[in-house]
CSV table of C-alpha atoms in Angstrom, one decimal:
chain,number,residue,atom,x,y,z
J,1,UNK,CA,47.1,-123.6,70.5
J,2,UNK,CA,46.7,-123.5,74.1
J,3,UNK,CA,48.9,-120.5,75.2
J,4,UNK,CA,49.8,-120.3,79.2
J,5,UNK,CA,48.2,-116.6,80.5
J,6,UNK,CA,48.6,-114.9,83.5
J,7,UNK,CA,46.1,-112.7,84.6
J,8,UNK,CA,48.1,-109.3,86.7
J,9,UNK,CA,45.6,-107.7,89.1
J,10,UNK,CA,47.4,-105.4,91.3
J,11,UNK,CA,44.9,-104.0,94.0
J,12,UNK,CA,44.8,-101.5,96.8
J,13,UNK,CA,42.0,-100.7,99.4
J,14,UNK,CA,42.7,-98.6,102.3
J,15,UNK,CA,42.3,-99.6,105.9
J,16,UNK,CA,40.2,-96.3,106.3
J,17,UNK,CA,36.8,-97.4,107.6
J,18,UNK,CA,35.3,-94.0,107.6
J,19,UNK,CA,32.7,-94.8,104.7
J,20,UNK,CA,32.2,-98.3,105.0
J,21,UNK,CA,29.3,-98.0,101.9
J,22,UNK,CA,32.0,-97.3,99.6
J,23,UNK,CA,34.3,-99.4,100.8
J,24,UNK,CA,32.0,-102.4,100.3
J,25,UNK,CA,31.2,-101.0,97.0
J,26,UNK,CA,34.7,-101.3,95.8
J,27,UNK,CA,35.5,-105.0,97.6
J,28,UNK,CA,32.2,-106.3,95.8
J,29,UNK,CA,33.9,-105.0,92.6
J,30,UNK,CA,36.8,-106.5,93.3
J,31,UNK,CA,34.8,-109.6,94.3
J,32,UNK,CA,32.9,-109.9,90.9
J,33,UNK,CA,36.6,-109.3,89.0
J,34,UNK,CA,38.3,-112.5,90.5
J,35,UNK,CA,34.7,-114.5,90.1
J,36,UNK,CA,34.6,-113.2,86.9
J,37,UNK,CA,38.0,-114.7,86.0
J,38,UNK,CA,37.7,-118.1,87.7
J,39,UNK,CA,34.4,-118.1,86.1
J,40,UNK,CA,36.3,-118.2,82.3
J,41,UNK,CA,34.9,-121.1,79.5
J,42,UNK,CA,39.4,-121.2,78.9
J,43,UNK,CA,41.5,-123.1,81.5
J,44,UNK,CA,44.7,-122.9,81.0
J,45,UNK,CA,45.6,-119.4,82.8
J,46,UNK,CA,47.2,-118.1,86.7
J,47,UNK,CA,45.8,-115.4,88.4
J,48,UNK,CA,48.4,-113.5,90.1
J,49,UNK,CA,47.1,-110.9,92.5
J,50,UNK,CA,49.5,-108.1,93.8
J,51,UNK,CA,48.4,-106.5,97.2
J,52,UNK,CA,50.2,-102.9,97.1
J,53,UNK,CA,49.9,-102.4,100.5
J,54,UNK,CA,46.3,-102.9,100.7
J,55,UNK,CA,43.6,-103.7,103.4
J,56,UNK,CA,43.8,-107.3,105.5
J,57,UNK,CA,40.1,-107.0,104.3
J,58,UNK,CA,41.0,-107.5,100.7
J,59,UNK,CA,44.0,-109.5,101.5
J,60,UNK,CA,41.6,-112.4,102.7
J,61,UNK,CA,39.3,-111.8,100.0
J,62,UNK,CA,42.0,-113.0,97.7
J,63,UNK,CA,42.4,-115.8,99.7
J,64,UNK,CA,39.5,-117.1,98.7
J,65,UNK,CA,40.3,-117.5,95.6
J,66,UNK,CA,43.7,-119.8,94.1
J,67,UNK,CA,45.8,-117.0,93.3
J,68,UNK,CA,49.3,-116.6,93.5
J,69,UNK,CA,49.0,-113.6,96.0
J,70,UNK,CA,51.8,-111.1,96.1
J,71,UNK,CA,51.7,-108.8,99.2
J,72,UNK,CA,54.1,-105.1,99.4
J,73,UNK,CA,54.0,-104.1,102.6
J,74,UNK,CA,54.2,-99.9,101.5
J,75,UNK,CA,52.1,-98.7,98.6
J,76,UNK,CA,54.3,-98.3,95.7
J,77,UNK,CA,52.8,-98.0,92.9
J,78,UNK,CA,50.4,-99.5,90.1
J,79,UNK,CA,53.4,-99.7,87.9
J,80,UNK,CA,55.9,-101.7,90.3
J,81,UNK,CA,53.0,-104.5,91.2
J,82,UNK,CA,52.2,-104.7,87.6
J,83,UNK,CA,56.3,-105.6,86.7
J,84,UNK,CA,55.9,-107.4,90.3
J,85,UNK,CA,53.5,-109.8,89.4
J,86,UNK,CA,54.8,-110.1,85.6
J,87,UNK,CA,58.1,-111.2,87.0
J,88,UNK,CA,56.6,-113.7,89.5
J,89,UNK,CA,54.2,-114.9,86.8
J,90,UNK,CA,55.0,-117.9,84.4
J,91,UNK,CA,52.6,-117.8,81.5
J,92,UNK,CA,53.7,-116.5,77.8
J,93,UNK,CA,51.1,-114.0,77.8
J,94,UNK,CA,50.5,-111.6,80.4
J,95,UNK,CA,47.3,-110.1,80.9
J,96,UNK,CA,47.3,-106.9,82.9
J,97,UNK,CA,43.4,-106.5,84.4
J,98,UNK,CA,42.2,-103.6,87.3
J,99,UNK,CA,40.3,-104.6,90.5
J,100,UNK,CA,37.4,-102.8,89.3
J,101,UNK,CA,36.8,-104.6,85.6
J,102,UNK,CA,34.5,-107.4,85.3
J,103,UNK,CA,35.7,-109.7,82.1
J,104,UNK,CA,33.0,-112.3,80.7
J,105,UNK,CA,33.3,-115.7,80.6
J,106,UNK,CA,34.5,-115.6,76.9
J,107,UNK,CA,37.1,-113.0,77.3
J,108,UNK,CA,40.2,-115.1,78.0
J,109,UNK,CA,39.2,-117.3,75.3
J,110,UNK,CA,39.3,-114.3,72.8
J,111,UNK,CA,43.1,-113.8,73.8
J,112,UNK,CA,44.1,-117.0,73.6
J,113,UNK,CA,42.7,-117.3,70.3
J,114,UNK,CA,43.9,-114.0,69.2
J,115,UNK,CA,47.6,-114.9,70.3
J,116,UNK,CA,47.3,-118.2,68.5
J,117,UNK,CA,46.9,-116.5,65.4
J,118,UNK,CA,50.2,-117.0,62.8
J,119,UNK,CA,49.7,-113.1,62.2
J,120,UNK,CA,49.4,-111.3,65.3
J,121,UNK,CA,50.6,-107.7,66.7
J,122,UNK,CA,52.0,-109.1,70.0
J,123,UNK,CA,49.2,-107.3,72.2
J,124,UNK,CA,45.7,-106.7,72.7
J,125,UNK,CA,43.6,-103.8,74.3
J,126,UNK,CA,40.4,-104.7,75.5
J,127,UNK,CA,37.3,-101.9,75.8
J,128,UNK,CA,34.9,-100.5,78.7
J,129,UNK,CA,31.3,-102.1,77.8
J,130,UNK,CA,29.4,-98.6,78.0
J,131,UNK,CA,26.1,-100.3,78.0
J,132,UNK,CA,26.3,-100.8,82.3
J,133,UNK,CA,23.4,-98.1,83.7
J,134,UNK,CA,25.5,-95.8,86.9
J,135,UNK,CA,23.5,-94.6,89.6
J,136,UNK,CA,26.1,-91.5,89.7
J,137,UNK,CA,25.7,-89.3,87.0
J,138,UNK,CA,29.3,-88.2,87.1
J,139,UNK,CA,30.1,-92.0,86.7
J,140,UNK,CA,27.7,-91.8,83.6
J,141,UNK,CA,29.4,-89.3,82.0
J,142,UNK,CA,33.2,-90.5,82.7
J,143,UNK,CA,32.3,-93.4,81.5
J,144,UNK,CA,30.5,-92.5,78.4
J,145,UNK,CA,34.2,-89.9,77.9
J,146,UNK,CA,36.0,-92.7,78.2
J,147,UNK,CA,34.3,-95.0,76.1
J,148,UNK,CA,33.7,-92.6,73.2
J,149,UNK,CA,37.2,-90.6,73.0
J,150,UNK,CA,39.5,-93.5,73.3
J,151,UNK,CA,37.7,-96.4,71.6
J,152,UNK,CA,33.6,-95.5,69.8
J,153,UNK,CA,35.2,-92.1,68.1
J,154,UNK,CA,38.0,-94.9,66.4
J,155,UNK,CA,35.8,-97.3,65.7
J,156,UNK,CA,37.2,-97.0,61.9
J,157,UNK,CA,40.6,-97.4,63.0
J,158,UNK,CA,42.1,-101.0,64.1
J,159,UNK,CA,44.7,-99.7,66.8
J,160,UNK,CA,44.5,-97.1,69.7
J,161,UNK,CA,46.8,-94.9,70.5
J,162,UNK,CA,45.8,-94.5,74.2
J,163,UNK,CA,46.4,-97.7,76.3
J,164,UNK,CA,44.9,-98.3,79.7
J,165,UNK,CA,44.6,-101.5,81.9
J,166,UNK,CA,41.1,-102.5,82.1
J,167,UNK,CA,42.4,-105.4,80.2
J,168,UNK,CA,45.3,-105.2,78.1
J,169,UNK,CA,47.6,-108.5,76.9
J,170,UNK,CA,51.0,-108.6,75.4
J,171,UNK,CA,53.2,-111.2,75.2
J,172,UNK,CA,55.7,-111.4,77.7
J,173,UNK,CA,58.8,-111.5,75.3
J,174,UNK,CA,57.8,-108.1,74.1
J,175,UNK,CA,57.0,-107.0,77.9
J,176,UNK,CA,60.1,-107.8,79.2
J,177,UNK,CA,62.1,-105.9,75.9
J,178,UNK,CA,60.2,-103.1,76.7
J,179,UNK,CA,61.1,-102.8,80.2
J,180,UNK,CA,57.8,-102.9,81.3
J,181,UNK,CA,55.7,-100.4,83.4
J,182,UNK,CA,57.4,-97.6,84.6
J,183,UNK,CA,57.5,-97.9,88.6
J,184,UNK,CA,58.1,-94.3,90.0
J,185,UNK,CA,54.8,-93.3,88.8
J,186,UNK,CA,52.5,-93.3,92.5
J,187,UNK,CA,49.2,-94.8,92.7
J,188,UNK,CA,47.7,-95.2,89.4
J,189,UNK,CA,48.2,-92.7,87.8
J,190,UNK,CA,48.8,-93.1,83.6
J,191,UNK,CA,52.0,-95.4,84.0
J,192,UNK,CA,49.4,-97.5,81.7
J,193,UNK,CA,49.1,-94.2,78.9
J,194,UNK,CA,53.2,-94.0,79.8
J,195,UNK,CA,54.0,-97.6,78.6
J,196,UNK,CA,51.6,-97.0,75.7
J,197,UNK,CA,53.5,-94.7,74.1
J,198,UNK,CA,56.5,-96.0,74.7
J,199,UNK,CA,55.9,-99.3,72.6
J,200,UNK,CA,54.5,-97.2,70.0
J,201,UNK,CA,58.2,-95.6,69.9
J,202,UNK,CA,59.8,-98.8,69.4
J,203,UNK,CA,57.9,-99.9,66.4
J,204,UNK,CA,54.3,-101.2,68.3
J,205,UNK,CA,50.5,-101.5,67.5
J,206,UNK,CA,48.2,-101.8,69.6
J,207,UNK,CA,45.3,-103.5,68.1
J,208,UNK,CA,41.9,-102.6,69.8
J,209,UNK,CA,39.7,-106.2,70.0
J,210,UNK,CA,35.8,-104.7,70.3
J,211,UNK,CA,34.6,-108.4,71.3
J,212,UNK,CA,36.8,-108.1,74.2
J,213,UNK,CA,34.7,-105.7,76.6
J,214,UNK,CA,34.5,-105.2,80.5
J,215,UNK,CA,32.3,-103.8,83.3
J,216,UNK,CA,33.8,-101.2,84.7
J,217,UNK,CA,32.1,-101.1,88.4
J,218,UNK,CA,32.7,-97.7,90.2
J,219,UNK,CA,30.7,-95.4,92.1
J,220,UNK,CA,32.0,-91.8,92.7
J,221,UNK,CA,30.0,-88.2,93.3
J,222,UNK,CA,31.4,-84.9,91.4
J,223,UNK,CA,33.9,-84.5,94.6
J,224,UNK,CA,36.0,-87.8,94.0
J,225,UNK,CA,35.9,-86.9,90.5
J,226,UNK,CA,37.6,-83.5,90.6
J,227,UNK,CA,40.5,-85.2,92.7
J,228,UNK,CA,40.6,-88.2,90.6
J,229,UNK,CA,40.8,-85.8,87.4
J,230,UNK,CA,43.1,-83.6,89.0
J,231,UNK,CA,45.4,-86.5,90.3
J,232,UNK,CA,45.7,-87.5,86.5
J,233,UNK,CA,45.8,-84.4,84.9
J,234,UNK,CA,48.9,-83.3,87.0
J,235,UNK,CA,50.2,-86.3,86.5
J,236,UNK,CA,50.0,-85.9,82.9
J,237,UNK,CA,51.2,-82.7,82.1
J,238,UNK,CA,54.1,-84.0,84.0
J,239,UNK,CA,54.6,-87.2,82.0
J,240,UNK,CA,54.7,-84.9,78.7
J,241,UNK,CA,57.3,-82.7,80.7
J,242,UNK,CA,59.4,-85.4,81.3
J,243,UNK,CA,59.1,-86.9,77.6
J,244,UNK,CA,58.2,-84.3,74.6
J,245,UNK,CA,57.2,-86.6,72.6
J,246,UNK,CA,54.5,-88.5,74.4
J,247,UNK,CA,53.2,-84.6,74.1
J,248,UNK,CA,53.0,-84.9,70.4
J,249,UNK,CA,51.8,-88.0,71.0
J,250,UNK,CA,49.0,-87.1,72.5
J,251,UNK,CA,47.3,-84.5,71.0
J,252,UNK,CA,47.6,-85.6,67.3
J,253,UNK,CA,45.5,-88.7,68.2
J,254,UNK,CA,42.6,-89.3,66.3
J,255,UNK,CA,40.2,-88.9,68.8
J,256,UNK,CA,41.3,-86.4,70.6
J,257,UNK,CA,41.1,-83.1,68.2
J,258,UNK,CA,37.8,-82.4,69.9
J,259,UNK,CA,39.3,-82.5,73.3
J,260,UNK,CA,42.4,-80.4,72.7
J,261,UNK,CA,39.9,-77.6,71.3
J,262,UNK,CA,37.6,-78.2,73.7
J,263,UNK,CA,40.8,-77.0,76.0
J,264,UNK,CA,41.8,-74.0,73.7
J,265,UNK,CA,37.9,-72.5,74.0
J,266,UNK,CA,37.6,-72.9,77.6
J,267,UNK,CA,41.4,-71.4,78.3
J,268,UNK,CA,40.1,-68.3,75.6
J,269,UNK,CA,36.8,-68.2,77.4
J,270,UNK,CA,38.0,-67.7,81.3
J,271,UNK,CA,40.8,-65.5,80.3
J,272,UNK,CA,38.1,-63.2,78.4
J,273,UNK,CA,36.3,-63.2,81.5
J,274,UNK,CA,39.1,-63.0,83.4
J,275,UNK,CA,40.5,-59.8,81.4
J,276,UNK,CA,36.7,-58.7,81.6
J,277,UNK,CA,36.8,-58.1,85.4
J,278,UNK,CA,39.6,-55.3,85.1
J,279,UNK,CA,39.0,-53.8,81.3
J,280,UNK,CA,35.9,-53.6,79.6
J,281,UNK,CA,36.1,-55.4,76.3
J,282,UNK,CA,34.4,-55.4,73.6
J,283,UNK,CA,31.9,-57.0,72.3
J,284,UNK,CA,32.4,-58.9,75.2
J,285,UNK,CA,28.9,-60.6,75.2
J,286,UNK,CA,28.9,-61.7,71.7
J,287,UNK,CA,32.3,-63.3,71.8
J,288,UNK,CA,31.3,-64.9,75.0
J,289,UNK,CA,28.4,-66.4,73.2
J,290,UNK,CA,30.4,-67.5,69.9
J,291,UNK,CA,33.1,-69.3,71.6
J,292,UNK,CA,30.4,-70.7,73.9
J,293,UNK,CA,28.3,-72.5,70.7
J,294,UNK,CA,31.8,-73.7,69.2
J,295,UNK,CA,32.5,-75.6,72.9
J,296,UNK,CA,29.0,-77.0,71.9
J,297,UNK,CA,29.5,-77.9,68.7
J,298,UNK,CA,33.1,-79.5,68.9
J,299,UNK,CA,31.3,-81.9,71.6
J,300,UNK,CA,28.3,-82.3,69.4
J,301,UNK,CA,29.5,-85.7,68.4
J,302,UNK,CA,30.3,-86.7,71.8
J,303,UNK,CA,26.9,-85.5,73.4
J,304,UNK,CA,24.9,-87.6,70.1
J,305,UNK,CA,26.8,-90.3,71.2
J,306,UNK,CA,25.4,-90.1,75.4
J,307,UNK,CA,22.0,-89.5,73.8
J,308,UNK,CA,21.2,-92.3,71.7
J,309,UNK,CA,23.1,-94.7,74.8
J,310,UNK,CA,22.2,-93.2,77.5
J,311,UNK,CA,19.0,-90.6,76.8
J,312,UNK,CA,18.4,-86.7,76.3
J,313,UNK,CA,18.9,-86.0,79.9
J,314,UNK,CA,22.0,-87.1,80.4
J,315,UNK,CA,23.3,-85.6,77.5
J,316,UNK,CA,21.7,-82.3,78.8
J,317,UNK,CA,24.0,-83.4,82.1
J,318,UNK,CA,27.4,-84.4,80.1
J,319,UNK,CA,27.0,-80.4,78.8
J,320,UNK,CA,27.9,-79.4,82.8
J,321,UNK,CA,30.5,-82.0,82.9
J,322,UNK,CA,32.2,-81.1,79.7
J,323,UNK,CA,32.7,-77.6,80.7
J,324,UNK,CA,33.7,-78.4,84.4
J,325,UNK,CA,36.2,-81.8,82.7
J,326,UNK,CA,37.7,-78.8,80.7
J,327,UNK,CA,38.5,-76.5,83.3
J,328,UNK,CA,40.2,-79.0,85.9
J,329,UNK,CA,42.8,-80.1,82.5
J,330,UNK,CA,43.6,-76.3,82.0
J,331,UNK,CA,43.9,-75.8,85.7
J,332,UNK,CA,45.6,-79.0,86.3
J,333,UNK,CA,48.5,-78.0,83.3
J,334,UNK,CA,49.1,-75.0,85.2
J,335,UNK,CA,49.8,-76.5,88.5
J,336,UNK,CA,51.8,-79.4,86.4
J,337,UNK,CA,54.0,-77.0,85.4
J,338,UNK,CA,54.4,-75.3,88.5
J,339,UNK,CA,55.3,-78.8,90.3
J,340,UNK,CA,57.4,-79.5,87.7
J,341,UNK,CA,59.9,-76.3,87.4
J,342,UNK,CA,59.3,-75.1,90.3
J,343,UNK,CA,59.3,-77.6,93.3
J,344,UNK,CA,61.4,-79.9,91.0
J,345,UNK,CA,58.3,-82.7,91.3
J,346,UNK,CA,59.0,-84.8,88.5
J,347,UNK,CA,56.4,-87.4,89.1
């Protein structure tokens, strides 16, 4: 069966020319997506590409390419070009994809075939390829979080819990009855996880297909990742504000135990030091240094897993990150919650 797919890529680049090295950085990414895509061994597909108020640089990038391009004069959202381009698209099967994901030739192929099946869930989630080498060691270790929490760590389990767009297909039909994306989210900021759990609640599975794996081309220093973190952390503890259940959702995945006491030990360990400052406590030193080696040794698996793929010293480096990751997700539930109930910042 030769089912009709249309590939979603919403993008945005800003007209800011005040580092031109990453801005070429992320139009080559953006480059090597579409090639990547027009490049596919399987024909029968659309690319729809959905400028959210992004750069005339990009914007004639796309040209270059036979897309059906879609251009929003004001930013609006991940979310609303996502349900933008789905309603402008005609193919049965919609295939959301980022700007920054390089698919291989095969990888439409795989969808097609996997939708052709009699027995099928109705969607697919692709996975990140963690097998790239980043120059940015904060780019090695997001990655490598990314790739081991939400897909490696389930590797015995046939669905995720966690969806994200790097590449993701579900049939239209079941798009469109779940009302798609949810547009007030800004930027891009988890209107992917939101949606996720949202077809869980009405009945869904989201099988993960391991053969279907991207690039995922970025290159950030430890600033860009603190805002980036923070942008999505705040935006998270609001999502869970707005819906209890995604909450409960969340933190009785699978995967995610290790996190979620990860967060517990960091909280206990700044507020001992914290109470430390103003009371002397006891045995201050040798709490410090227990709750210190169980922060190690919940992340043990995790730093085994950067090890054997990406050596010992970046392993020793995820260590730094894990602690700093931790602390921006407590901080950023605080400020969540402060947005939320007290400036009435919903989103």
């Amino acid at each position: 069966m030769r089912n009709k797919l249309s590939v979603i890529i919403p993008f945005y680049f800003s007209e800011n020319k005040k580092n031109d090295k990453k801005n070429n950085f992320s139009l080559l990414a953006f480059k090597k997506c579409l090639s990547a895509v027009f490049n596919s061994s399987y024909r029968n597909f659309e690319v729809i590409a959905v400028s959210d108020g992004s750069s005339v640089e990009s914007i004639k990038l796309v040209k270059k390419y036979p897309c059906k391009l879609i251009n929003i004069k004001k930013n609006s959202g991940a979310g609303f070009a996502r349900n933008l381009g789905a309603k402008k698209s005609i193919g049965n099967i919609l295939i959301f994809l980022d700007s920054d994901v390089e698919i291989k030739t095969n990888a439409l192929k795989i969808i097609n075939d996997y939708f052709s099946l009699k027995k099928n869930h109705g969607m697919i989630q692709g996975i990140y390829s963690n097998k790239i080498k980043y120059k940015s060691y904060t780019n090695e270790y997001l990655q490598c979080y990314y790739s081991y929490y939400i897909f490696t760590e389930t590797k015995k389990h046939k669905f995720t819990q966690s969806l994200i767009t790097n590449i993701f297909a579900i049939k239209r039909k079941i798009f469109e009855e779940n009302k798609g994306f949810d547009s007030k989210f800004s930027g891009a900021n988890l209107e992917d996880q939101e949606f996720g759990f949202r077809l869980q609640n009405n009945g869904h599975k989201i099988p993960i297909l391991r053969n279907l794996n991207t690039i995922h081309h970025v290159n950030f220093g430890i600033i860009e990742f603190i805002k980036k973190i923070t942008n999505i952390q705040i935006g998270e503890m609001k999502m869970h504000l707005r819906h209890k259940k995604t909450f409960i959702q969340k933190y009785v995945q699978k995967n995610y135990w290790g996190v979620i006491s990860g967060l517990i030990l960091i909280s206990t360990i700044i507020g001992l030091i914290f109470i430390n400052l103003f009371f002397k406590t006891p045995f201050f030193s040798e709490s410090l240094i227990l709750l210190n080696s169980l922060f190690l040794g919940i992340h043990l698996g995790f730093l085994k897993y950067v090890f054997l793929s990406k050596g010992f010293f970046s392993a020793l480096r995820s260590i730094f990150y894990c602690y700093l990751h931790r602390i921006i997700v407590v901080n950023c539930a605080i400020c969540g919650l402060i947005d939320f109930y007290v400036f009435g910042k919903k989103y």
